[in-house]
XYZ file of C-alpha atoms in Angstrom:
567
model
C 138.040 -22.305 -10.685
C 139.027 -25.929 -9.923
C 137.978 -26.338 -5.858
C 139.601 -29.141 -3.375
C 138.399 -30.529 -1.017
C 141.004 -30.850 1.917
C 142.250 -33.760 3.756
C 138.994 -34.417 6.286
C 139.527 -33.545 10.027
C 136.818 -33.680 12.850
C 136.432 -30.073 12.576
C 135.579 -30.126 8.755
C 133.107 -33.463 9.225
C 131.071 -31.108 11.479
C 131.222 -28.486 8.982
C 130.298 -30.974 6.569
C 127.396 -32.313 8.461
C 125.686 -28.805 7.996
C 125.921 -28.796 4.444
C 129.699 -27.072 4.671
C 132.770 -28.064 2.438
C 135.959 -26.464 2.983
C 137.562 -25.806 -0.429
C 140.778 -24.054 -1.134
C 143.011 -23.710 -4.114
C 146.185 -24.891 -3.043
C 146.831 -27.032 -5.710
C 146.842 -24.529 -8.610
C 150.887 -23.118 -9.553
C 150.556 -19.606 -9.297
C 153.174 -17.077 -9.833
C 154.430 -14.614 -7.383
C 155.292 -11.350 -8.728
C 156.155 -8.224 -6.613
C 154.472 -5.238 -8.666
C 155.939 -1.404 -8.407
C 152.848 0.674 -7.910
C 153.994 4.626 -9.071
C 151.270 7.266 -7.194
C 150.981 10.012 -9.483
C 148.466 12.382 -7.458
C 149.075 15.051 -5.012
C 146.632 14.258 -2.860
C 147.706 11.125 -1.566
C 151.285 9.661 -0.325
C 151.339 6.333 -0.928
C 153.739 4.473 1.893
C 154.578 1.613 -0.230
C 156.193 1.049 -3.473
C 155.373 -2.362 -4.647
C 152.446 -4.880 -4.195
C 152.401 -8.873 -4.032
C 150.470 -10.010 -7.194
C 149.700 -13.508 -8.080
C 148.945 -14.712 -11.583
C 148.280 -18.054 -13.655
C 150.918 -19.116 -15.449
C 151.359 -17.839 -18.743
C 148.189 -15.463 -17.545
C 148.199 -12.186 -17.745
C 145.383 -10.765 -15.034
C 146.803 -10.038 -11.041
C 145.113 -11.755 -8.431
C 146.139 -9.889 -4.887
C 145.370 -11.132 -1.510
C 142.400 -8.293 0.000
C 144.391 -7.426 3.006
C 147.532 -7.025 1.155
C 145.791 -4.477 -1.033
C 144.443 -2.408 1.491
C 147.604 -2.665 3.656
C 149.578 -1.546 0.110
C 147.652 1.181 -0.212
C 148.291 3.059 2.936
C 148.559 6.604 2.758
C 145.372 6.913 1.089
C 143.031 4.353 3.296
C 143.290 5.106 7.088
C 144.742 1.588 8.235
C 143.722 2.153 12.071
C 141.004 0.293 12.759
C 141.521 -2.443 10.077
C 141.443 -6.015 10.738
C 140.658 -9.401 9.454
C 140.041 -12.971 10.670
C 139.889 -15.866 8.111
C 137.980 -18.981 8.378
C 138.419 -21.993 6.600
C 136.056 -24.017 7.690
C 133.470 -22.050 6.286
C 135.364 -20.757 3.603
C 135.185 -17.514 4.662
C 137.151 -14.134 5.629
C 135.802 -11.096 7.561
C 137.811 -7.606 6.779
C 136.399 -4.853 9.664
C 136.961 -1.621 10.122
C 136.531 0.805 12.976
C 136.180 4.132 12.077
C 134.818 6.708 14.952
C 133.219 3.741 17.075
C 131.327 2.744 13.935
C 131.937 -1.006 12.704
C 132.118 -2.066 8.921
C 132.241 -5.338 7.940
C 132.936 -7.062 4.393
C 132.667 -10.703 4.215
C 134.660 -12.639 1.346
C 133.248 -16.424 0.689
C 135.652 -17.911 -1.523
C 133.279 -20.990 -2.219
C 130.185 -18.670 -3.352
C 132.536 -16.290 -4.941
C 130.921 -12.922 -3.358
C 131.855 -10.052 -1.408
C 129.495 -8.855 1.219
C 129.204 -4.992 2.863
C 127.013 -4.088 4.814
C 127.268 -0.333 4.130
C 128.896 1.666 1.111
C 131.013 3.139 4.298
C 133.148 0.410 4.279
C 134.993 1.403 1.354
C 135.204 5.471 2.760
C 138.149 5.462 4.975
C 140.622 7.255 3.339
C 143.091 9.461 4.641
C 142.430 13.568 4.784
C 143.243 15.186 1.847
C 145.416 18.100 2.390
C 146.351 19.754 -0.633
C 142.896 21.213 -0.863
C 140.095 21.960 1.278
C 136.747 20.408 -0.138
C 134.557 20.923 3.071
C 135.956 24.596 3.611
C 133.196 27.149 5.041
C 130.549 24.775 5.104
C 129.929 22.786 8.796
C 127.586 20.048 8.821
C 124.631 20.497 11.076
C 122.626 17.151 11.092
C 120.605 14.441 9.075
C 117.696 12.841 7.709
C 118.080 9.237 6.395
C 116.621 5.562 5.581
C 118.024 2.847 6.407
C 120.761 1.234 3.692
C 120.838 -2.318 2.251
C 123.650 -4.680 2.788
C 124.889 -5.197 -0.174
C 126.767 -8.869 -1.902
C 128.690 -8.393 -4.978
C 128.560 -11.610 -6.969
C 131.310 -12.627 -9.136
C 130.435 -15.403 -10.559
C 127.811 -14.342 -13.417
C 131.147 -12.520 -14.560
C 133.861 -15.579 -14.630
C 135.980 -13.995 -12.056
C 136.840 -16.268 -8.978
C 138.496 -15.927 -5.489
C 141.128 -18.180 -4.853
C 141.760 -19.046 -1.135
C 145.647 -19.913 -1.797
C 147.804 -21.200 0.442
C 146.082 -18.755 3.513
C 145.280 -16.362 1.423
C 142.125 -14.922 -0.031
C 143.051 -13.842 -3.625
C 140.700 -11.065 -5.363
C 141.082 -10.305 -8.816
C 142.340 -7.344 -9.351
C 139.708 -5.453 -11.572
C 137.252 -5.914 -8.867
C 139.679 -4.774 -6.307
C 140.351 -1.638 -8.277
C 136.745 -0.972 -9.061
C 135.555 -1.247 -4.643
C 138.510 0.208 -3.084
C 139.700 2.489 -5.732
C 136.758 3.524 -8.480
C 134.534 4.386 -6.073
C 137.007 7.147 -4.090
C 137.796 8.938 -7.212
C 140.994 6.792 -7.322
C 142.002 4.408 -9.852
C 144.898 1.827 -10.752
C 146.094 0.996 -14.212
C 147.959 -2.192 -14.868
C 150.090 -1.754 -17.777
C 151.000 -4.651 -17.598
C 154.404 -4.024 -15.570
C 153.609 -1.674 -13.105
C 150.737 -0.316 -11.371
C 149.736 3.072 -11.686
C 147.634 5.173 -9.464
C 146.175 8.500 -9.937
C 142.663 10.617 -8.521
C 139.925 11.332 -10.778
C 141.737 11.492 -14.027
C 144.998 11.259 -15.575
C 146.050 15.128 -17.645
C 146.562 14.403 -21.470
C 150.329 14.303 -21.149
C 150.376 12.016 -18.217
C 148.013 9.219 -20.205
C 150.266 9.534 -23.148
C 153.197 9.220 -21.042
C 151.721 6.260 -19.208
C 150.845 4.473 -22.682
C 154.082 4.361 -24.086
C 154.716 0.988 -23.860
C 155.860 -2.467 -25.259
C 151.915 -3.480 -25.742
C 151.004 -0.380 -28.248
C 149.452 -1.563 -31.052
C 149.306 -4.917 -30.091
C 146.897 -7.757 -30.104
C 145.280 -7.855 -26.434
C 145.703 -11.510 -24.937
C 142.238 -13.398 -24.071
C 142.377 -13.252 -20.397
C 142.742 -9.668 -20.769
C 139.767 -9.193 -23.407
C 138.207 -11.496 -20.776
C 139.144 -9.194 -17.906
C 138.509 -5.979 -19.541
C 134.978 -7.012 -20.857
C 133.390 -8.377 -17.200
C 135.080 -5.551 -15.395
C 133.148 -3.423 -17.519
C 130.025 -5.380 -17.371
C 130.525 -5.682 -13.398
C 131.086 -1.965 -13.065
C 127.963 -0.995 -14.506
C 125.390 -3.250 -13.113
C 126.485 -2.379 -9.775
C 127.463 1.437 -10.158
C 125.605 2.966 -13.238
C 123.317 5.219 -11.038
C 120.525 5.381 -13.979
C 119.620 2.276 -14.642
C 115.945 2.984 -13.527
C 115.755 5.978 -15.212
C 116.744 4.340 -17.752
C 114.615 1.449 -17.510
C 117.509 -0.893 -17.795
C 116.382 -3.813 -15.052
C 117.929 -7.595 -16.795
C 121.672 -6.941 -16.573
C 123.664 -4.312 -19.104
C 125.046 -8.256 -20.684
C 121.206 -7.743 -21.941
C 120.893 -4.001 -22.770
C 124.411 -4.270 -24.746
C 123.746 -5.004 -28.104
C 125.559 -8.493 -29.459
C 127.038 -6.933 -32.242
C 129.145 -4.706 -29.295
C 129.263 -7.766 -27.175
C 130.959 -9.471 -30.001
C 133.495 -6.483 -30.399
C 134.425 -6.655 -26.668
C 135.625 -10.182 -26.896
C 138.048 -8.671 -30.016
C 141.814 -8.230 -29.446
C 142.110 -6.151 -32.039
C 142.619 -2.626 -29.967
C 140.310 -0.081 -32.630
C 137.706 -3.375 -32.452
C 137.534 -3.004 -28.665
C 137.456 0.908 -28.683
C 134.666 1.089 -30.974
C 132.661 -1.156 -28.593
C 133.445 1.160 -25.565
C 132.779 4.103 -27.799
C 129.064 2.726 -28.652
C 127.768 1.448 -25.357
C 129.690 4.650 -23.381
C 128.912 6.933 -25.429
C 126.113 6.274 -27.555
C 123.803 4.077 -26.354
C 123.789 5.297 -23.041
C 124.041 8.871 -24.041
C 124.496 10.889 -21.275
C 127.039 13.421 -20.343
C 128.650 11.604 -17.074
C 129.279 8.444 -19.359
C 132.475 7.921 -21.548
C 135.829 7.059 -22.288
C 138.676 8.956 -21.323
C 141.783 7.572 -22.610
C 142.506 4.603 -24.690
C 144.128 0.736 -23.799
C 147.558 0.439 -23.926
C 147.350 -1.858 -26.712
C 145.729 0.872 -28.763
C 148.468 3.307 -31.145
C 149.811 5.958 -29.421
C 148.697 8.050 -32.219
C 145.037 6.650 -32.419
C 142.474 9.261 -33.554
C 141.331 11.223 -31.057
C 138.239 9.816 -28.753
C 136.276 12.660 -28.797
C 135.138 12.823 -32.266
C 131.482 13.619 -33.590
C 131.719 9.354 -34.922
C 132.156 8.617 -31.372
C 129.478 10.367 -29.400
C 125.806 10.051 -29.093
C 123.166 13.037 -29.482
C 122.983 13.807 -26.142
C 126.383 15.642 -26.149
C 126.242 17.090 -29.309
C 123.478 19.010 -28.559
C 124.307 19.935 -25.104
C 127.709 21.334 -26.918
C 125.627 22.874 -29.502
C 123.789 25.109 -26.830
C 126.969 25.385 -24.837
C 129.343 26.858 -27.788
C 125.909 29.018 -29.137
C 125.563 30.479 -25.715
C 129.334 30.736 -25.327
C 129.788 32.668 -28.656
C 126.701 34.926 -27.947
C 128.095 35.987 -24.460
C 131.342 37.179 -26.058
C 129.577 38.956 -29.007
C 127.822 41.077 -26.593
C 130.889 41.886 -23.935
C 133.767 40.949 -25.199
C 135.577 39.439 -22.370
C 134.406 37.421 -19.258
C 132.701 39.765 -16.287
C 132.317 37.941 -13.226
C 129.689 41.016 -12.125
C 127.841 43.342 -13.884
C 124.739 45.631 -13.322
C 121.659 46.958 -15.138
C 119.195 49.060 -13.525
C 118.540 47.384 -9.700
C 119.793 43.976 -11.147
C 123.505 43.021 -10.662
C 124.560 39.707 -12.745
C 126.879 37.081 -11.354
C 128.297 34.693 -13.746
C 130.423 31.675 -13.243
C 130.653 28.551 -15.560
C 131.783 25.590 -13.078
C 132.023 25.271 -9.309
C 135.530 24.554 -8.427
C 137.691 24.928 -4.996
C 141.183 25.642 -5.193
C 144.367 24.468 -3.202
C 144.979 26.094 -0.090
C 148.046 27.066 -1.146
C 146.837 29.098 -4.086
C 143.981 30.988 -1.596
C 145.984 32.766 1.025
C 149.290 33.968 1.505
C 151.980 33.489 3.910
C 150.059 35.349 6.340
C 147.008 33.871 6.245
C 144.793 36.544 3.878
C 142.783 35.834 0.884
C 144.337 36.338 -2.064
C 143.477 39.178 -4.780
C 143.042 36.997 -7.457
C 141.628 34.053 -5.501
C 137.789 34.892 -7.232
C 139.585 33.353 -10.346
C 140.418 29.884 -9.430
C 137.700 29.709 -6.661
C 134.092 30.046 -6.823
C 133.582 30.719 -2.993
C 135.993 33.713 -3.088
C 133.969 34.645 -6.544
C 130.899 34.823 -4.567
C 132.962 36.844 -2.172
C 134.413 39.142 -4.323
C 130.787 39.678 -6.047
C 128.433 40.399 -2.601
C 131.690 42.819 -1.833
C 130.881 45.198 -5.422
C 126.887 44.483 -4.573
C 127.188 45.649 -1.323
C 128.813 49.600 -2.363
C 125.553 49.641 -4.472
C 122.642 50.196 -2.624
C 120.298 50.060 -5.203
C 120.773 46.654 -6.236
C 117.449 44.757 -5.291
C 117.703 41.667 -7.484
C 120.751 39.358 -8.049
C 121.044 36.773 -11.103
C 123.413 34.002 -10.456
C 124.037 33.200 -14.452
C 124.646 29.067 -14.662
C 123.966 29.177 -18.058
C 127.186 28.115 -19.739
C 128.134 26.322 -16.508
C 129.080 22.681 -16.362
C 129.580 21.990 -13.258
C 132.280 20.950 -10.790
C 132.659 19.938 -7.079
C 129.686 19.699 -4.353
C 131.837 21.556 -1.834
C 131.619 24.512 -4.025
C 128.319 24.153 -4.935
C 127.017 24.351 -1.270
C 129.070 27.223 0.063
C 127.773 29.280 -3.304
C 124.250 28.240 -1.865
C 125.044 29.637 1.128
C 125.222 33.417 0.053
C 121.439 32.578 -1.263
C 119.606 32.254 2.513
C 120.366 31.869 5.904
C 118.606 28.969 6.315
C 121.010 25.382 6.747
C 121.086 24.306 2.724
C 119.690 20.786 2.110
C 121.827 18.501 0.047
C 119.565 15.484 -0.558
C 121.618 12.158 -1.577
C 120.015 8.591 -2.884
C 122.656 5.859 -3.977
C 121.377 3.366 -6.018
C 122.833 0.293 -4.828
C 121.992 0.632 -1.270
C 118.748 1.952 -1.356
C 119.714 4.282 0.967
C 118.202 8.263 1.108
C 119.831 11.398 3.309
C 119.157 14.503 3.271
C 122.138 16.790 4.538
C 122.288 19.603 6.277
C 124.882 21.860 6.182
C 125.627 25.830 7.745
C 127.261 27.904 5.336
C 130.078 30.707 6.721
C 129.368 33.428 4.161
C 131.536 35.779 4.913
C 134.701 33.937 5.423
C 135.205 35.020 9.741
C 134.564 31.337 11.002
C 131.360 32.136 12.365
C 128.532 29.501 11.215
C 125.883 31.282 13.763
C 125.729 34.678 12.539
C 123.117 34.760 9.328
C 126.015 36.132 7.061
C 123.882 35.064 3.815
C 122.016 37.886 1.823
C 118.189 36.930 1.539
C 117.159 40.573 1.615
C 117.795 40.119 -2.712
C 115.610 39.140 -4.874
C 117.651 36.114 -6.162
C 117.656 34.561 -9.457
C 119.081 31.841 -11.347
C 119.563 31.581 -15.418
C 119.253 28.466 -16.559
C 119.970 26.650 -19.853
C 120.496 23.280 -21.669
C 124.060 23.271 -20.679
C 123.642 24.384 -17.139
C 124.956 20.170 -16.147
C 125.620 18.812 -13.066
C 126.533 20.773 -10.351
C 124.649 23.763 -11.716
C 121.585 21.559 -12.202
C 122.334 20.424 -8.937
C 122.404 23.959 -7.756
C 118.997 24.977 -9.565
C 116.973 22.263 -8.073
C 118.445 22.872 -4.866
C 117.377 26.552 -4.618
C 114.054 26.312 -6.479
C 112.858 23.118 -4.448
C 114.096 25.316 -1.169
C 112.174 28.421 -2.200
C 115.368 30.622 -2.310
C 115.694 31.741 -5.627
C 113.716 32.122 -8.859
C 114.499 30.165 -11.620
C 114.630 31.959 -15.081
C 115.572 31.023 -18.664
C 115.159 27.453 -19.583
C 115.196 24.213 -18.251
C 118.556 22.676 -16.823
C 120.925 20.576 -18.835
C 119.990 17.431 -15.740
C 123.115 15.223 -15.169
C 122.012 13.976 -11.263
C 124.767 11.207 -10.747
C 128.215 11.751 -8.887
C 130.928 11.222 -11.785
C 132.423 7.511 -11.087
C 136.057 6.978 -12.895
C 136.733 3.319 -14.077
C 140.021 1.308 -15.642
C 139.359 -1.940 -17.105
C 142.053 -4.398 -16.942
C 143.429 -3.261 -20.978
C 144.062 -0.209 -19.456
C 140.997 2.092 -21.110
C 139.784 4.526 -18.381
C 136.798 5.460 -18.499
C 134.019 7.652 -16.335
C 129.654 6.918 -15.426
C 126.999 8.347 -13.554
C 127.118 6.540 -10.543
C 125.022 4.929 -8.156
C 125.738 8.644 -5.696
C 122.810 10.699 -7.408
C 121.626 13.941 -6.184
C 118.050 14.550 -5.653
C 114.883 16.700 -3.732
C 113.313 15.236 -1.352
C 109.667 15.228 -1.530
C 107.388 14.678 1.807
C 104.333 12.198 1.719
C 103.762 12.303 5.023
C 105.313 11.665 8.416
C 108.513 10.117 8.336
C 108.177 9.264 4.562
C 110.646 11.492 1.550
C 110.394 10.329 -2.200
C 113.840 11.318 -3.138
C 113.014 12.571 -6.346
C 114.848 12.487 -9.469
C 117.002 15.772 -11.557
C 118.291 13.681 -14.392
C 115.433 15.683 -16.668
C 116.322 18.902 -15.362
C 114.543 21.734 -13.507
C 111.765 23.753 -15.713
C 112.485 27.726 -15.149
C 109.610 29.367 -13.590
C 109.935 31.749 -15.921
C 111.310 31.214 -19.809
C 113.617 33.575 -21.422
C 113.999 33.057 -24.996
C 118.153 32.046 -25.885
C 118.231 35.513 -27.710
C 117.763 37.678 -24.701
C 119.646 35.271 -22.298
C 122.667 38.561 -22.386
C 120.218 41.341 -22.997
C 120.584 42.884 -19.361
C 118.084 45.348 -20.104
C 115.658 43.099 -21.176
C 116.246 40.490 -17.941
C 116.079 43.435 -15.741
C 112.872 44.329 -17.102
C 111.593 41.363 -17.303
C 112.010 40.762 -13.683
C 110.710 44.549 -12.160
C 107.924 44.197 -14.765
C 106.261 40.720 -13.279
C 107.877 38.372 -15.356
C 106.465 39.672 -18.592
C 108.531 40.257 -21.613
């Protein structure tokens, strides 16, 4: 971007004296646009209707002024607290926040084109979601951490400037998106007349709605091929949580191959795909990592992304073992059993770890529903100690993951819960900062609002069955209770998949998801006041291996356990 110096004052020859140049961008004719932004979630209302956009002329990418983004997105960022102070003379802007008498600060500098945090907090104040209740029956109870790297997000290596326009400080919107938005679950698609936000990801029918549009099938202009390809490139050198497990260390501009480098710069839309599809998919090969829908200059009636062309091995054989183990469990019972029991063993089996609206939990008067277990793992966990309980000869419980792909770390820790009475340790590293916590959270087990009363049941004998497509959450869950000491782990060794799911849009309008830099981990002491937060992406190894043919042989896992572990 073209920078000007500004006519000089006595203020800016003292600035200049120290090396300083006030620069701003005053001279460039940008267009003002007011933008309709549409909120299509449930968990968020969104106060305003429109946000101030600038562009280029004849461009195509919005640039919006920082404050005026975070101010047009109230409703789903708490606003108390937020302020800003701009200064010129050293080309610079401060955004703070207050949130519970702790300070955040992001600094903008327009001349060196970065944004600075100094914590990954900055971004977290968001208003309460309502509709559903992630951090139900769990209460935290206290912390272990490191201390967290600031963190500067450089724009330059990715030809995207700030403008500091006529008093404001213009952001381009991809990068915008990507801080405020990506990295709450939230995203905004520009389609190129309005702005569209949604949480997590948009339902089949919603995308297809969305895509309908005057671009399909069109060539993508430069800017936006432009746009689209640094977004991407920006979004995963700073989020993609496995980039040391990975061993990828000089930039993913150097990991992509050229030929896909090449085929990002394309307009043609099925060019473009197939270059997401390869680097998404394929090279990086991992479950967390894709695309979800396609650009809105793709065909509305483009094959579909999820093809066996499209994917890498990773998948396919984590489907394979999935849709094996899937097929096997209904040849042997016919329909899904949340509980069963052979000999002293009673079987719980549940394949993700979801929590449910409020709404859809209780009734009018405040009760659990009966059918709550379906929707809700908690109440499933509920439902399942209640049957346990009326058999007093139960002395072992298997908690069956092994078709189970995971789902939301609320759920995960209240199912934990039921395992011990002892506070459950979540252990968190993010990537980017540098920065290690181990959790600790109480777990109400028996849904009365008591967190002090040891409602958990560690007079069992608890197990876990574990396969290749136990992902996520469920590996999660596996590593949690094995490095803990609170359950057994049986079967074979976990799918992995340690990184928090981060959603993306790129400025053509492909969303897509990757591991982020949130990854879940153990913690493993050296000594005093030292933890190696150690990695899950390879999975957990079973203490003890079960062969895939007996993995719904009740008989034989019953055995297997009162008999020592021996087949």
């Amino acid at each position: 971007m073209k920078k000007l110096t500004p006519v000089i004052l006595i203020t800016s020859l003292l600035f200049t004296s120290c090396g300083i140049k006030p620069i701003n961008d005053n001279d460039l004719t940008l267009i003002k646009q007011e933008i309709p932004l549409n909120n299509h979630t449930k968990e968020y209302n969104l106060v305003n209707e429109s946000i101030t956009s600038y562009f280029y002329e004849e461009g195509n990418v919005p640039y919006i002024d920082l404050a005026t983004f975070v101010q047009g997105l109230d409703g789903f960022y708490e606003l108390e607290g937020f302020n800003f102070d701009i200064n010129p003379n050293i080309n610079e802007a401060t955004y703070k926040w207050n949130a519970n008498n702790n300070p955040y600060d992001l600094t903008v500098n327009w001349a060196k084109e970065t944004l600075k945090v100094d914590s990954m907090d900055y971004f977290n104040h968001l208003k309460a979601i309502e509709v559903t209740d992630y951090g139900a029956h769990s209460e935290w109870a206290g912390v272990e951490a490191t201390k967290e790297d600031a963190i500067t997000f450089k724009l330059q290596p990715y030809n995207f400037d700030i403008l500091y326009y006529n008093d404001l400080v213009l952001v381009p919107f991809p990068i915008l998106n990507t801080l405020f938005c990506a990295t709450n679950q939230t995203n905004i698609i520009y389609n190129g007349h309005d702005y569209e936000f949604f949480f997590q990801e948009f339902s089949e029918e919603e995308m297809e709605d969305l895509r309908k549009s005057e671009f399909n099938a069109k060539l993508a202009p430069l800017d936006v091929r432009e746009a689209s390809k640094n977004g991407l490139l920006f979004t995963l050198d700073y989020f993609y949580g496995l980039k040391d497990y990975k061993g990828i260390d000089r930039g993913f501009a150097n990991y992509i191959s050229d030929a896909d480098l090449e085929k990002l710069d394309s307009q043609i839309p099925g060019t473009f795909s197939e270059a997401y599809y390869n680097i998404l998919f394929k090279q990086l090969d991992e479950l967390h990592t894709g695309v979800n829908s396609l650009s809105i200059y793709n065909r509305l009636n483009a094959d579909p992304i999820m093809d066996i062309q499209n994917v890498g091995n990773t998948l396919i054989s984590h489907s394979r073992t999935y849709w094996d183990l899937f097929d096997s469990y209904n040849a042997t019972f016919g329909e899904y059993r949340p509980v069963q029991f052979e000999g002293n063993t009673a079987f719980i089996k549940f394949d993700g770890f979801s929590i449910a609206p409020v709404a859809d939990l209780y009734d009018e008067n405040g009760n659990l529903k009966p059918d709550a277990w379906e929707i809700d793992t908690y109440s499933l966990m509920l439902k399942a100690m209640e049957e346990i309980k009326t058999r007093p000869y139960i002395e072992n419980i298997v908690v069956d993951l092994s078709t189970n792909g995971g789902g939301t770390i609320g759920a995960l820790l209240t199912s934990l819960g039921f395992l011990t009475n002892e506070d459950i340790e979540f252990t968190t590293f993010d990537t980017l900062s540098n920065y290690g916590r181990i959790d600790y959270y109480k777990i109400d087990s028996d849904n009365d609002g008591d967190y002090e009363d040891d409602d958990g049941y560690p007079e069992y004998n608890w197990h876990i069955l574990s396969s290749r497509a136990s992902f996520s959450a469920a590996n999660a869950f596996i590593a949690i209770a094995s490095n803990m000491g609170i359950a057994t782990i049986i079967g074979q060794t976990s799918g992995g998949g340690m990184a928090g799911v981060m959603p993306g849009a790129l400025m053509d309008g492909t969303t897509f998801r990757i591991s982020s830099n949130f990854t879940i981990r153990v913690p493993e002491r050296l000594g005093r006041n030292k933890i190696n937060f150690k990695e899950i992406e390879s999975g957990i190894t079973p203490d003890y291996e079960i062969p895939y043919d007996y993995f719904y042989d009740l008989a034989y896992i019953n055995d297997f356990i009162n008999n020592g572990y021996e087949g």
